[in-house]
Amino acid sequence: MKRLFHQITAIIIALICFTSCGDNSFKISGTLEDAGTQNLHAMYLYGDTIVSQWMPAMNGEFSIEGKADKLTVVYLYSAQMQLIAHVAVEGGDEIAIKGKLSDPYNLTITGTDVNERWMEFIRKYAADFRQLNTTKTDKAIADYVKTHPDDVVSTLLLACDYSDPTSTAAQKLLTSIHAEAKPQQLTSLYGNMTIEKSSTAKRITSLKLRNEADSLEIVKTTDKAHSIFYFWNKGSVYERKKVVDALKHLAHNDLQIVDVCLDCDTLGWHRMVSADSVKWKHFKAIGGPVDRTVMDFNIKSSPYFVVVDSLGKCLYSGASMEKAQSVVKKKK
């Protein structure tokens, strides 16, 4: 009888070990000092399915549990859909996040070496990310990929932090990464950019923007066949001239061009736009990409373009002027 008891106990222990070893659940918990009480939103790819779930943050503390049988990326947003963090997870991971909602580039993310290395890179270039200085951040990412072709963080940086992951330069960098450092689930995310597209899925039919007279003006997208939102900062006068020239050639009666500066230097902005000699209006979002007037666009770079139709449906969002042009031309 005693022997039978030991055999049953051994079987139970083996079953428990087998179950735990096959567990594909993960947990992300954290404290955001200035988040208060609100609902946070998490999105990630699980197999071929986009998982979307809300979780309460009480006094800045939150916790989310999910499943991931392979390495994937969880995007964490505030109640206003401001991107807080992206986290690489797979089954068995327990991740901890600490920091401030108002300073997402200086968070501390622990629990796995991958996330710690990823966040270390983001913190190193926090100022450039905050200013949307994609010239510097793209170069830093390219340098990292070239010196770390065997590191999965290289794939994560390209997929999630590069200004235009679909560009020729990004594709070339991706091919240089070793096969073991770009698992299928991440390259699937990279190829389809499904999470990023979902974050701009909200229809944009009207919004209030601050105009040159420093007044809030209602901009409607329903009055024209298409609207191009062009977001920029004063990082490159030459780059802005190229974009403005391209938009001039694209302009027609059924296209609305919404020109939005993301800088807080309004005096410098006035000087720049006064030299444009264009017919469209100029607006500003002095809070940058997290300004409440433009937060729904999830702006990731400068320049950044969003094309919507007369129903407010997003047809394109990204850093490529050429792709924004092609979408408008195809729909004419």
Short mmCIF file of N, CA and C in Angstrom, two decimals, residues 239-330:
data_model
loop_
_atom_site.label_atom_id
_atom_site.label_comp_id
_atom_site.label_asym_id
_atom_site.label_seq_id
_atom_site.Cartn_x
_atom_site.Cartn_y
_atom_site.Cartn_z
N GLU A 239 14.28 68.51 -45.82
CA GLU A 239 13.31 67.42 -45.94
C GLU A 239 11.89 67.96 -46.05
N ARG A 240 11.58 69.00 -45.28
CA ARG A 240 10.24 69.58 -45.36
C ARG A 240 10.00 70.18 -46.74
N LYS A 241 10.99 70.83 -47.31
CA LYS A 241 10.83 71.42 -48.64
C LYS A 241 10.49 70.35 -49.67
N LYS A 242 11.15 69.18 -49.58
CA LYS A 242 10.87 68.09 -50.51
C LYS A 242 9.43 67.61 -50.37
N VAL A 243 8.97 67.46 -49.13
CA VAL A 243 7.60 66.98 -48.90
C VAL A 243 6.58 68.00 -49.40
N VAL A 244 6.82 69.28 -49.08
CA VAL A 244 5.88 70.34 -49.51
C VAL A 244 5.80 70.38 -51.03
N ASP A 245 6.95 70.26 -51.70
CA ASP A 245 6.95 70.25 -53.17
C ASP A 245 6.15 69.07 -53.72
N ALA A 246 6.30 67.90 -53.09
CA ALA A 246 5.57 66.71 -53.54
C ALA A 246 4.07 66.89 -53.32
N LEU A 247 3.69 67.49 -52.19
CA LEU A 247 2.28 67.71 -51.90
C LEU A 247 1.68 68.74 -52.86
N LYS A 248 2.47 69.73 -53.26
CA LYS A 248 1.99 70.73 -54.23
C LYS A 248 1.61 70.06 -55.55
N HIS A 249 2.43 69.12 -55.99
CA HIS A 249 2.16 68.43 -57.24
C HIS A 249 0.98 67.47 -57.12
N LEU A 250 0.74 67.00 -55.91
CA LEU A 250 -0.35 66.05 -55.68
C LEU A 250 -1.69 66.75 -55.49
N ALA A 251 -1.66 68.00 -55.07
CA ALA A 251 -2.87 68.73 -54.69
C ALA A 251 -3.88 68.81 -55.83
N HIS A 252 -5.16 68.59 -55.49
CA HIS A 252 -6.26 68.81 -56.43
C HIS A 252 -7.51 69.14 -55.63
N ASN A 253 -8.59 69.47 -56.31
CA ASN A 253 -9.78 70.00 -55.63
C ASN A 253 -10.43 69.04 -54.64
N ASP A 254 -10.27 67.73 -54.87
CA ASP A 254 -10.93 66.77 -53.99
C ASP A 254 -9.97 66.14 -52.99
N LEU A 255 -8.84 66.81 -52.77
CA LEU A 255 -7.86 66.34 -51.79
C LEU A 255 -7.61 67.42 -50.76
N GLN A 256 -7.72 67.07 -49.50
CA GLN A 256 -7.44 68.00 -48.40
C GLN A 256 -6.08 67.67 -47.80
N ILE A 257 -5.23 68.67 -47.68
CA ILE A 257 -3.92 68.49 -47.07
C ILE A 257 -3.93 69.16 -45.71
N VAL A 258 -3.65 68.38 -44.68
CA VAL A 258 -3.67 68.88 -43.30
C VAL A 258 -2.23 68.84 -42.78
N ASP A 259 -1.65 70.00 -42.66
CA ASP A 259 -0.23 70.18 -42.35
C ASP A 259 -0.09 70.48 -40.85
N VAL A 260 0.51 69.54 -40.09
CA VAL A 260 0.55 69.67 -38.63
C VAL A 260 1.99 69.61 -38.13
N CYS A 261 2.44 70.68 -37.49
CA CYS A 261 3.76 70.73 -36.89
C CYS A 261 3.70 70.17 -35.46
N LEU A 262 4.71 69.38 -35.09
CA LEU A 262 4.73 68.73 -33.77
C LEU A 262 5.68 69.42 -32.80
N ASP A 263 6.11 70.64 -33.12
CA ASP A 263 7.05 71.36 -32.27
C ASP A 263 6.35 72.33 -31.33
N CYS A 264 6.99 72.60 -30.20
CA CYS A 264 6.42 73.58 -29.26
C CYS A 264 6.93 75.00 -29.55
N ASP A 265 7.94 75.11 -30.43
CA ASP A 265 8.50 76.42 -30.79
C ASP A 265 7.59 77.07 -31.84
N THR A 266 6.57 77.78 -31.39
CA THR A 266 5.59 78.34 -32.32
C THR A 266 6.16 79.49 -33.14
N LEU A 267 7.13 80.23 -32.60
CA LEU A 267 7.72 81.33 -33.35
C LEU A 267 8.49 80.81 -34.56
N GLY A 268 9.29 79.78 -34.33
CA GLY A 268 10.04 79.16 -35.42
C GLY A 268 9.11 78.53 -36.44
N TRP A 269 8.01 77.97 -35.96
CA TRP A 269 7.01 77.35 -36.85
C TRP A 269 6.40 78.40 -37.77
N HIS A 270 6.03 79.54 -37.23
CA HIS A 270 5.45 80.62 -38.04
C HIS A 270 6.42 81.06 -39.14
N ARG A 271 7.70 81.16 -38.80
CA ARG A 271 8.69 81.58 -39.78
C ARG A 271 8.80 80.56 -40.92
N MET A 272 8.78 79.28 -40.57
CA MET A 272 8.94 78.24 -41.58
C MET A 272 7.74 78.17 -42.52
N VAL A 273 6.53 78.15 -41.97
CA VAL A 273 5.34 77.97 -42.81
C VAL A 273 5.04 79.21 -43.65
N SER A 274 5.49 80.39 -43.19
CA SER A 274 5.25 81.60 -43.97
C SER A 274 6.02 81.57 -45.28
N ALA A 275 7.06 80.74 -45.35
CA ALA A 275 7.87 80.63 -46.57
C ALA A 275 7.35 79.54 -47.51
N ASP A 276 6.29 78.84 -47.12
CA ASP A 276 5.79 77.71 -47.92
C ASP A 276 5.08 78.15 -49.20
N SER A 277 4.38 79.28 -49.17
CA SER A 277 3.56 79.76 -50.29
C SER A 277 2.65 78.66 -50.84
N VAL A 278 1.86 78.08 -49.94
CA VAL A 278 0.92 77.04 -50.33
C VAL A 278 -0.51 77.48 -49.98
N LYS A 279 -1.49 76.77 -50.54
CA LYS A 279 -2.88 77.15 -50.33
C LYS A 279 -3.50 76.47 -49.10
N TRP A 280 -2.91 75.39 -48.66
CA TRP A 280 -3.52 74.69 -47.53
C TRP A 280 -3.19 75.36 -46.20
N LYS A 281 -3.97 74.99 -45.18
CA LYS A 281 -3.79 75.57 -43.84
C LYS A 281 -2.71 74.84 -43.06
N HIS A 282 -2.15 75.56 -42.09
CA HIS A 282 -1.14 74.99 -41.21
C HIS A 282 -1.69 74.89 -39.79
N PHE A 283 -1.35 73.79 -39.13
CA PHE A 283 -1.80 73.58 -37.75
C PHE A 283 -0.59 73.16 -36.91
N LYS A 284 -0.79 73.16 -35.60
CA LYS A 284 0.30 72.76 -34.70
C LYS A 284 -0.24 71.91 -33.54
N ALA A 285 0.62 71.01 -33.08
CA ALA A 285 0.31 70.20 -31.90
C ALA A 285 1.51 70.35 -30.98
N ILE A 286 1.45 71.35 -30.12
CA ILE A 286 2.63 71.72 -29.33
C ILE A 286 3.04 70.65 -28.32
N GLY A 287 2.15 69.69 -28.07
CA GLY A 287 2.51 68.59 -27.17
C GLY A 287 3.20 67.44 -27.89
N GLY A 288 3.48 67.65 -29.19
CA GLY A 288 4.14 66.59 -29.96
C GLY A 288 3.17 65.46 -30.29
N PRO A 289 3.69 64.26 -30.56
CA PRO A 289 2.82 63.15 -30.96
C PRO A 289 1.84 62.70 -29.88
N VAL A 290 2.07 63.10 -28.62
CA VAL A 290 1.13 62.73 -27.56
C VAL A 290 0.18 63.88 -27.23
N ASP A 291 0.20 64.95 -28.04
CA ASP A 291 -0.77 66.03 -27.87
C ASP A 291 -2.17 65.45 -28.03
N ARG A 292 -3.10 65.86 -27.18
CA ARG A 292 -4.44 65.28 -27.20
C ARG A 292 -5.14 65.45 -28.56
N THR A 293 -4.79 66.48 -29.29
CA THR A 293 -5.47 66.72 -30.57
C THR A 293 -5.07 65.71 -31.65
N VAL A 294 -3.90 65.07 -31.50
CA VAL A 294 -3.43 64.14 -32.54
C VAL A 294 -3.09 62.76 -31.99
N MET A 295 -3.39 62.50 -30.74
CA MET A 295 -2.97 61.26 -30.09
C MET A 295 -3.50 60.01 -30.81
N ASP A 296 -4.70 60.11 -31.39
CA ASP A 296 -5.30 58.94 -32.04
C ASP A 296 -4.51 58.46 -33.26
N PHE A 297 -3.61 59.30 -33.78
CA PHE A 297 -2.86 58.92 -34.98
C PHE A 297 -1.67 58.01 -34.68
N ASN A 298 -1.30 57.89 -33.41
CA ASN A 298 -0.17 57.04 -33.02
C ASN A 298 1.07 57.36 -33.86
N ILE A 299 1.47 58.62 -33.88
CA ILE A 299 2.57 59.11 -34.71
C ILE A 299 3.90 58.53 -34.21
N LYS A 300 4.64 57.89 -35.12
CA LYS A 300 5.87 57.21 -34.72
C LYS A 300 7.14 57.86 -35.24
N SER A 301 7.01 58.81 -36.16
CA SER A 301 8.21 59.38 -36.75
C SER A 301 7.90 60.76 -37.29
N SER A 302 8.94 61.43 -37.78
CA SER A 302 8.77 62.71 -38.46
C SER A 302 9.66 62.69 -39.70
N PRO A 303 9.08 62.83 -40.90
CA PRO A 303 7.66 63.08 -41.14
C PRO A 303 6.82 61.81 -40.96
N TYR A 304 5.51 62.01 -40.85
CA TYR A 304 4.57 60.90 -40.72
C TYR A 304 3.30 61.27 -41.48
N PHE A 305 2.78 60.32 -42.24
CA PHE A 305 1.64 60.60 -43.10
C PHE A 305 0.48 59.65 -42.79
N VAL A 306 -0.73 60.21 -42.79
CA VAL A 306 -1.93 59.41 -42.63
C VAL A 306 -2.90 59.82 -43.74
N VAL A 307 -3.35 58.85 -44.50
CA VAL A 307 -4.32 59.10 -45.58
C VAL A 307 -5.66 58.50 -45.18
N VAL A 308 -6.71 59.30 -45.22
CA VAL A 308 -8.05 58.80 -44.91
C VAL A 308 -9.00 59.17 -46.05
N ASP A 309 -10.06 58.37 -46.19
CA ASP A 309 -11.04 58.67 -47.23
C ASP A 309 -12.18 59.50 -46.65
N SER A 310 -13.23 59.72 -47.44
CA SER A 310 -14.33 60.60 -47.02
C SER A 310 -15.18 59.99 -45.91
N LEU A 311 -15.00 58.70 -45.65
CA LEU A 311 -15.69 58.05 -44.54
C LEU A 311 -14.84 58.04 -43.28
N GLY A 312 -13.64 58.60 -43.37
CA GLY A 312 -12.75 58.64 -42.22
C GLY A 312 -11.93 57.38 -42.05
N LYS A 313 -11.98 56.47 -43.03
CA LYS A 313 -11.24 55.21 -42.94
C LYS A 313 -9.77 55.44 -43.27
N CYS A 314 -8.89 54.90 -42.44
CA CYS A 314 -7.45 55.05 -42.66
C CYS A 314 -7.00 54.12 -43.79
N LEU A 315 -6.44 54.71 -44.85
CA LEU A 315 -5.96 53.95 -46.00
C LEU A 315 -4.45 53.71 -45.93
N TYR A 316 -3.76 54.59 -45.24
CA TYR A 316 -2.31 54.43 -45.07
C TYR A 316 -1.85 55.24 -43.87
N SER A 317 -0.89 54.71 -43.12
CA SER A 317 -0.21 55.47 -42.07
C SER A 317 1.23 55.00 -42.03
N GLY A 318 2.16 55.94 -42.10
CA GLY A 318 3.56 55.58 -42.07
C GLY A 318 4.45 56.73 -42.45
N ALA A 319 5.73 56.45 -42.63
CA ALA A 319 6.73 57.50 -42.85
C ALA A 319 7.03 57.77 -44.32
N SER A 320 6.40 57.02 -45.21
CA SER A 320 6.74 57.14 -46.64
C SER A 320 5.79 58.07 -47.38
N MET A 321 6.34 59.19 -47.87
CA MET A 321 5.57 60.11 -48.70
C MET A 321 5.16 59.43 -50.00
N GLU A 322 6.05 58.62 -50.56
CA GLU A 322 5.76 57.94 -51.82
C GLU A 322 4.56 57.00 -51.69
N LYS A 323 4.48 56.28 -50.57
CA LYS A 323 3.34 55.36 -50.38
C LYS A 323 2.05 56.14 -50.15
N ALA A 324 2.13 57.25 -49.43
CA ALA A 324 0.94 58.08 -49.25
C ALA A 324 0.45 58.61 -50.60
N GLN A 325 1.37 59.03 -51.44
CA GLN A 325 1.03 59.50 -52.78
C GLN A 325 0.37 58.41 -53.60
N SER A 326 0.95 57.21 -53.57
CA SER A 326 0.43 56.12 -54.40
C SER A 326 -0.99 55.73 -53.99
N VAL A 327 -1.28 55.81 -52.68
CA VAL A 327 -2.63 55.47 -52.21
C VAL A 327 -3.64 56.47 -52.77
N VAL A 328 -3.31 57.75 -52.72
CA VAL A 328 -4.21 58.79 -53.23
C VAL A 328 -4.40 58.65 -54.75
N LYS A 329 -3.30 58.40 -55.47
CA LYS A 329 -3.37 58.28 -56.92
C LYS A 329 -4.20 57.08 -57.36
N LYS A 330 -4.08 55.97 -56.62
CA LYS A 330 -4.86 54.77 -56.96
C LYS A 330 -6.34 54.99 -56.76
#
